[in-house]
Amino acid sequence: MASKRLLIIGTGGHGRSVAEAVLLRNDYVLTGFLDDAAEAAQRLWDWPVWGTTAVLGTYRNQVDAVFVAIGNNALRETLHQRVQAEGLALATVIHPAAAVSHRAAIGQGSAVMAGAVVGTGVELGEGVIVNCGAVVDHDCTVEPFGHLGVNAAMAGGSILGRRAWMQVGAAIAQGAKVAADRVLLPGEVVARA
């Protein structure tokens, strides 16, 4: 039975998707949410939205871990730093319908969503998002706060740079590298040089 109490930052689409993944597993007990657009007495499903991220430190004794469910890579990185500065642990969420190799390294605070595939020898940095149906093939590296959109694909040995974003259906060829902060358009292909 789950015993770790989880706080999720973000109530948007990614936050709700992460919450559903959490509810399908027994790693954490969902306790509540924070969101910088929160309104007084707001709720998300059966859970309270306690307020904005300004009150993060006040919940230190009520949670065991925090998950930053924000799609914006730079903002997610900033919020990770705030969570760590508050002395709180970062949770990692893997949807039960994801296929993740036992020989993959998953960084803290990462999300691997439904239908995603993470292959052998993969290294996901801190705060990475591997969205629904995305594929990170063998020996790939996703640097911290990288983001694979729905059905994005990385061929073997490719690298997605820090805070880089592959939008829906984008692909990286075997051994190719995408620079930090680059945004790939939907369906864009990065060929090996």
PDB file of C-alpha atoms in Angstrom:
ATOM      1  CA  MET A   1       0.000   0.000   0.000  1.00  0.00           C
ATOM      2  CA  ALA A   2       1.215   3.509  -0.833  1.00  0.00           C
ATOM      3  CA  SER A   3       2.530   5.564   2.031  1.00  0.00           C
ATOM      4  CA  LYS A   4       4.360   8.526   0.464  1.00  0.00           C
ATOM      5  CA  ARG A   5       2.249  11.673   0.323  1.00  0.00           C
ATOM      6  CA  LEU A   6       2.526  13.517  -2.997  1.00  0.00           C
ATOM      7  CA  LEU A   7       1.926  17.151  -3.885  1.00  0.00           C
ATOM      8  CA  ILE A   8       1.598  18.024  -7.581  1.00  0.00           C
ATOM      9  CA  ILE A   9       2.491  21.485  -8.857  1.00  0.00           C
ATOM     10  CA  GLY A  10       0.268  22.246 -11.850  1.00  0.00           C
ATOM     11  CA  THR A  11      -3.408  21.621 -12.548  1.00  0.00           C
ATOM     12  CA  GLY A  12      -3.313  21.994 -16.336  1.00  0.00           C
ATOM     13  CA  GLY A  13      -3.365  19.174 -18.862  1.00  0.00           C
ATOM     14  CA  HIS A  14       0.015  17.763 -17.851  1.00  0.00           C
ATOM     15  CA  GLY A  15      -0.832  18.042 -14.157  1.00  0.00           C
ATOM     16  CA  ARG A  16      -4.083  16.140 -14.613  1.00  0.00           C
ATOM     17  CA  SER A  17      -2.347  13.485 -16.744  1.00  0.00           C
ATOM     18  CA  VAL A  18       0.335  13.010 -14.111  1.00  0.00           C
ATOM     19  CA  ALA A  19      -2.325  12.813 -11.390  1.00  0.00           C
ATOM     20  CA  GLU A  20      -4.124  10.052 -13.287  1.00  0.00           C
ATOM     21  CA  ALA A  21      -0.868   8.105 -13.625  1.00  0.00           C
ATOM     22  CA  VAL A  22      -0.281   8.489  -9.873  1.00  0.00           C
ATOM     23  CA  LEU A  23      -3.790   7.243  -9.099  1.00  0.00           C
ATOM     24  CA  LEU A  24      -3.215   4.138 -11.226  1.00  0.00           C
ATOM     25  CA  ARG A  25      -0.135   3.142  -9.223  1.00  0.00           C
ATOM     26  CA  ASN A  26       0.604   2.551  -5.548  1.00  0.00           C
ATOM     27  CA  ASP A  27       3.810   4.584  -5.273  1.00  0.00           C
ATOM     28  CA  TYR A  28       2.193   7.688  -3.773  1.00  0.00           C
ATOM     29  CA  VAL A  29      -0.955   8.945  -2.108  1.00  0.00           C
ATOM     30  CA  LEU A  30      -2.105  12.119  -3.847  1.00  0.00           C
ATOM     31  CA  THR A  31      -2.675  14.827  -1.223  1.00  0.00           C
ATOM     32  CA  GLY A  32      -3.218  18.031  -3.179  1.00  0.00           C
ATOM     33  CA  PHE A  33      -2.070  20.519  -5.794  1.00  0.00           C
ATOM     34  CA  LEU A  34      -0.453  23.920  -6.097  1.00  0.00           C
ATOM     35  CA  ASP A  35      -0.967  26.157  -9.118  1.00  0.00           C
ATOM     36  CA  ASP A  36       0.041  29.771  -9.684  1.00  0.00           C
ATOM     37  CA  ALA A  37      -3.365  30.401 -11.286  1.00  0.00           C
ATOM     38  CA  ALA A  38      -5.222  28.891  -8.323  1.00  0.00           C
ATOM     39  CA  GLU A  39      -8.428  30.452  -7.078  1.00  0.00           C
ATOM     40  CA  ALA A  40      -9.643  30.410  -3.476  1.00  0.00           C
ATOM     41  CA  ALA A  41     -11.126  27.064  -2.389  1.00  0.00           C
ATOM     42  CA  GLN A  42     -10.419  25.503  -5.772  1.00  0.00           C
ATOM     43  CA  ARG A  43     -10.457  21.705  -6.127  1.00  0.00           C
ATOM     44  CA  LEU A  44      -9.283  19.307  -8.790  1.00  0.00           C
ATOM     45  CA  TRP A  45     -11.494  16.248  -8.745  1.00  0.00           C
ATOM     46  CA  ASP A  46     -11.488  15.141  -5.095  1.00  0.00           C
ATOM     47  CA  TRP A  47      -8.303  16.979  -4.067  1.00  0.00           C
ATOM     48  CA  PRO A  48      -7.697  20.524  -2.871  1.00  0.00           C
ATOM     49  CA  VAL A  49      -5.643  23.123  -4.687  1.00  0.00           C
ATOM     50  CA  TRP A  50      -3.855  24.610  -1.683  1.00  0.00           C
ATOM     51  CA  GLY A  51      -2.803  27.796  -3.446  1.00  0.00           C
ATOM     52  CA  THR A  52       0.101  29.111  -5.470  1.00  0.00           C
ATOM     53  CA  THR A  53       3.707  27.946  -5.384  1.00  0.00           C
ATOM     54  CA  ALA A  54       4.427  30.826  -2.977  1.00  0.00           C
ATOM     55  CA  VAL A  55       3.055  28.606  -0.177  1.00  0.00           C
ATOM     56  CA  LEU A  56       5.175  25.572  -1.092  1.00  0.00           C
ATOM     57  CA  GLY A  57       7.277  25.648   2.085  1.00  0.00           C
ATOM     58  CA  THR A  58       4.231  25.681   4.371  1.00  0.00           C
ATOM     59  CA  TYR A  59       3.358  22.126   3.290  1.00  0.00           C
ATOM     60  CA  ARG A  60       6.780  20.630   4.069  1.00  0.00           C
ATOM     61  CA  ASN A  61       5.378  18.519   6.927  1.00  0.00           C
ATOM     62  CA  GLN A  62       2.278  17.407   5.020  1.00  0.00           C
ATOM     63  CA  VAL A  63       3.969  15.851   1.997  1.00  0.00           C
ATOM     64  CA  ASP A  64       6.825  13.445   1.361  1.00  0.00           C
ATOM     65  CA  ALA A  65       7.464  14.349  -2.268  1.00  0.00           C
ATOM     66  CA  VAL A  66       6.561  16.907  -4.919  1.00  0.00           C
ATOM     67  CA  PHE A  67       6.048  16.478  -8.636  1.00  0.00           C
ATOM     68  CA  VAL A  68       6.378  19.528 -10.894  1.00  0.00           C
ATOM     69  CA  ALA A  69       3.800  18.903 -13.650  1.00  0.00           C
ATOM     70  CA  ILE A  70       4.521  21.912 -15.840  1.00  0.00           C
ATOM     71  CA  GLY A  71       5.091  21.465 -19.579  1.00  0.00           C
ATOM     72  CA  ASN A  72       7.199  24.616 -20.023  1.00  0.00           C
ATOM     73  CA  ASN A  73      10.768  23.334 -19.740  1.00  0.00           C
ATOM     74  CA  ALA A  74      12.400  26.476 -18.323  1.00  0.00           C
ATOM     75  CA  LEU A  75       9.640  27.013 -15.761  1.00  0.00           C
ATOM     76  CA  ARG A  76       9.779  23.337 -14.766  1.00  0.00           C
ATOM     77  CA  GLU A  77      13.524  23.712 -14.143  1.00  0.00           C
ATOM     78  CA  THR A  78      12.994  26.830 -12.009  1.00  0.00           C
ATOM     79  CA  LEU A  79      10.304  25.107  -9.947  1.00  0.00           C
ATOM     80  CA  HIS A  80      12.523  22.037  -9.462  1.00  0.00           C
ATOM     81  CA  GLN A  81      15.139  24.335  -7.975  1.00  0.00           C
ATOM     82  CA  ARG A  82      12.546  25.876  -5.627  1.00  0.00           C
ATOM     83  CA  VAL A  83      11.358  22.441  -4.481  1.00  0.00           C
ATOM     84  CA  GLN A  84      14.944  21.411  -3.750  1.00  0.00           C
ATOM     85  CA  ALA A  85      15.668  24.724  -1.971  1.00  0.00           C
ATOM     86  CA  GLU A  86      12.710  23.977   0.327  1.00  0.00           C
ATOM     87  CA  GLY A  87      14.311  20.631   1.198  1.00  0.00           C
ATOM     88  CA  LEU A  88      11.525  18.617  -0.420  1.00  0.00           C
ATOM     89  CA  ALA A  89      12.037  15.428  -2.418  1.00  0.00           C
ATOM     90  CA  LEU A  90      11.147  15.267  -6.107  1.00  0.00           C
ATOM     91  CA  ALA A  91       8.919  12.408  -7.212  1.00  0.00           C
ATOM     92  CA  THR A  92       9.272  10.452 -10.446  1.00  0.00           C
ATOM     93  CA  VAL A  93       6.059   9.256 -12.117  1.00  0.00           C
ATOM     94  CA  ILE A  94       5.912   6.362 -14.575  1.00  0.00           C
ATOM     95  CA  HIS A  95       2.492   5.498 -15.987  1.00  0.00           C
ATOM     96  CA  PRO A  96       1.694   1.787 -15.577  1.00  0.00           C
ATOM     97  CA  ALA A  97       1.049   1.557 -19.343  1.00  0.00           C
ATOM     98  CA  ALA A  98       4.577   2.778 -20.191  1.00  0.00           C
ATOM     99  CA  ALA A  99       7.297   0.296 -21.180  1.00  0.00           C
ATOM    100  CA  VAL A 100      10.532   1.204 -19.395  1.00  0.00           C
ATOM    101  CA  SER A 101      13.665  -0.928 -19.522  1.00  0.00           C
ATOM    102  CA  HIS A 102      15.124  -1.961 -16.187  1.00  0.00           C
ATOM    103  CA  ARG A 103      18.461  -0.905 -17.681  1.00  0.00           C
ATOM    104  CA  ALA A 104      17.336   2.690 -18.265  1.00  0.00           C
ATOM    105  CA  ALA A 105      18.300   5.463 -15.835  1.00  0.00           C
ATOM    106  CA  ILE A 106      15.404   7.791 -15.004  1.00  0.00           C
ATOM    107  CA  GLY A 107      16.249  11.150 -13.418  1.00  0.00           C
ATOM    108  CA  GLN A 108      14.333  12.492 -10.441  1.00  0.00           C
ATOM    109  CA  GLY A 109      11.213  14.443 -11.204  1.00  0.00           C
ATOM    110  CA  SER A 110      10.729  12.842 -14.620  1.00  0.00           C
ATOM    111  CA  ALA A 111       7.402  11.720 -16.113  1.00  0.00           C
ATOM    112  CA  VAL A 112       6.999   8.775 -18.473  1.00  0.00           C
ATOM    113  CA  MET A 113       3.418   8.747 -19.711  1.00  0.00           C
ATOM    114  CA  ALA A 114       1.008   6.120 -21.093  1.00  0.00           C
ATOM    115  CA  GLY A 115       2.219   4.204 -24.121  1.00  0.00           C
ATOM    116  CA  ALA A 116       5.743   5.630 -23.971  1.00  0.00           C
ATOM    117  CA  VAL A 117       8.725   3.354 -24.571  1.00  0.00           C
ATOM    118  CA  VAL A 118      12.085   3.894 -22.869  1.00  0.00           C
ATOM    119  CA  GLY A 119      14.696   1.418 -24.083  1.00  0.00           C
ATOM    120  CA  THR A 120      17.776  -0.221 -22.682  1.00  0.00           C
ATOM    121  CA  GLY A 121      20.747   1.990 -21.901  1.00  0.00           C
ATOM    122  CA  VAL A 122      18.647   5.173 -22.000  1.00  0.00           C
ATOM    123  CA  GLU A 123      19.548   8.065 -19.714  1.00  0.00           C
ATOM    124  CA  LEU A 124      16.790  10.512 -18.817  1.00  0.00           C
ATOM    125  CA  GLY A 125      17.987  13.550 -16.889  1.00  0.00           C
ATOM    126  CA  GLU A 126      16.163  15.361 -14.111  1.00  0.00           C
ATOM    127  CA  GLY A 127      12.706  16.699 -14.910  1.00  0.00           C
ATOM    128  CA  VAL A 128      12.307  15.023 -18.306  1.00  0.00           C
ATOM    129  CA  ILE A 129       8.894  14.473 -19.905  1.00  0.00           C
ATOM    130  CA  VAL A 130       8.365  11.475 -22.195  1.00  0.00           C
ATOM    131  CA  ASN A 131       4.786  12.011 -23.293  1.00  0.00           C
ATOM    132  CA  CYS A 132       2.132   9.560 -24.508  1.00  0.00           C
ATOM    133  CA  GLY A 133       3.341   7.223 -27.247  1.00  0.00           C
ATOM    134  CA  ALA A 134       6.833   8.745 -27.413  1.00  0.00           C
ATOM    135  CA  VAL A 135       9.797   6.422 -28.042  1.00  0.00           C
ATOM    136  CA  VAL A 136      13.276   6.834 -26.589  1.00  0.00           C
ATOM    137  CA  ASP A 137      15.198   3.983 -28.220  1.00  0.00           C
ATOM    138  CA  HIS A 138      18.276   2.200 -26.883  1.00  0.00           C
ATOM    139  CA  ASP A 139      21.270   4.212 -25.657  1.00  0.00           C
ATOM    140  CA  CYS A 140      19.623   7.623 -26.093  1.00  0.00           C
ATOM    141  CA  THR A 141      20.185  10.557 -23.769  1.00  0.00           C
ATOM    142  CA  VAL A 142      17.575  13.127 -22.855  1.00  0.00           C
ATOM    143  CA  GLU A 143      19.340  15.896 -20.972  1.00  0.00           C
ATOM    144  CA  PRO A 144      17.674  17.564 -17.953  1.00  0.00           C
ATOM    145  CA  PHE A 145      14.273  19.130 -18.581  1.00  0.00           C
ATOM    146  CA  GLY A 146      14.075  17.807 -22.149  1.00  0.00           C
ATOM    147  CA  HIS A 147      10.554  17.133 -23.384  1.00  0.00           C
ATOM    148  CA  LEU A 148       9.318  14.579 -25.915  1.00  0.00           C
ATOM    149  CA  GLY A 149       5.797  15.412 -27.088  1.00  0.00           C
ATOM    150  CA  VAL A 150       3.130  12.903 -28.060  1.00  0.00           C
ATOM    151  CA  ASN A 151       4.464  10.301 -30.528  1.00  0.00           C
ATOM    152  CA  ALA A 152       7.897  11.919 -30.756  1.00  0.00           C
ATOM    153  CA  ALA A 153      10.685   9.433 -31.476  1.00  0.00           C
ATOM    154  CA  MET A 154      14.399   9.230 -30.774  1.00  0.00           C
ATOM    155  CA  ALA A 155      16.373   6.582 -32.686  1.00  0.00           C
ATOM    156  CA  GLY A 156      19.205   4.686 -31.005  1.00  0.00           C
ATOM    157  CA  GLY A 157      22.079   6.718 -29.613  1.00  0.00           C
ATOM    158  CA  SER A 158      20.501  10.117 -30.273  1.00  0.00           C
ATOM    159  CA  ILE A 159      20.610  13.032 -27.830  1.00  0.00           C
ATOM    160  CA  LEU A 160      17.986  15.622 -26.897  1.00  0.00           C
ATOM    161  CA  GLY A 161      19.640  18.669 -25.318  1.00  0.00           C
ATOM    162  CA  ARG A 162      18.793  20.392 -22.059  1.00  0.00           C
ATOM    163  CA  ARG A 163      15.320  22.014 -22.124  1.00  0.00           C
ATOM    164  CA  ALA A 164      14.880  21.042 -25.795  1.00  0.00           C
ATOM    165  CA  TRP A 165      11.332  20.218 -26.882  1.00  0.00           C
ATOM    166  CA  MET A 166      10.268  17.740 -29.538  1.00  0.00           C
ATOM    167  CA  GLN A 167       6.692  18.618 -30.428  1.00  0.00           C
ATOM    168  CA  VAL A 168       4.153  16.009 -31.566  1.00  0.00           C
ATOM    169  CA  GLY A 169       5.534  13.517 -34.084  1.00  0.00           C
ATOM    170  CA  ALA A 170       9.051  15.013 -34.249  1.00  0.00           C
ATOM    171  CA  ALA A 171      11.921  12.562 -34.756  1.00  0.00           C
ATOM    172  CA  ILE A 172      15.672  12.417 -34.221  1.00  0.00           C
ATOM    173  CA  ALA A 173      17.696  10.073 -36.435  1.00  0.00           C
ATOM    174  CA  GLN A 174      20.109   7.522 -35.020  1.00  0.00           C
ATOM    175  CA  GLY A 175      23.129   9.188 -33.442  1.00  0.00           C
ATOM    176  CA  ALA A 176      21.900  12.746 -34.114  1.00  0.00           C
ATOM    177  CA  LYS A 177      21.892  15.494 -31.485  1.00  0.00           C
ATOM    178  CA  VAL A 178      19.440  18.317 -30.827  1.00  0.00           C
ATOM    179  CA  ALA A 179      20.983  21.366 -29.135  1.00  0.00           C
ATOM    180  CA  ALA A 180      19.873  22.730 -25.776  1.00  0.00           C
ATOM    181  CA  ASP A 181      16.697  24.854 -25.828  1.00  0.00           C
ATOM    182  CA  ARG A 182      15.848  23.986 -29.441  1.00  0.00           C
ATOM    183  CA  VAL A 183      12.173  23.486 -30.261  1.00  0.00           C
ATOM    184  CA  LEU A 184      11.378  20.980 -33.011  1.00  0.00           C
ATOM    185  CA  LEU A 185       8.209  21.677 -34.957  1.00  0.00           C
ATOM    186  CA  PRO A 186       5.458  19.042 -35.165  1.00  0.00           C
ATOM    187  CA  GLY A 187       6.657  16.270 -37.471  1.00  0.00           C
ATOM    188  CA  GLU A 188      10.149  17.777 -37.909  1.00  0.00           C
ATOM    189  CA  VAL A 189      12.983  15.303 -38.466  1.00  0.00           C
ATOM    190  CA  VAL A 190      16.560  15.886 -37.366  1.00  0.00           C
ATOM    191  CA  ALA A 191      18.873  13.826 -39.567  1.00  0.00           C
ATOM    192  CA  ARG A 192      22.352  12.775 -38.564  1.00  0.00           C
ATOM    193  CA  ALA A 193      24.969  15.222 -39.889  1.00  0.00           C
TER     194      ALA A 193
END
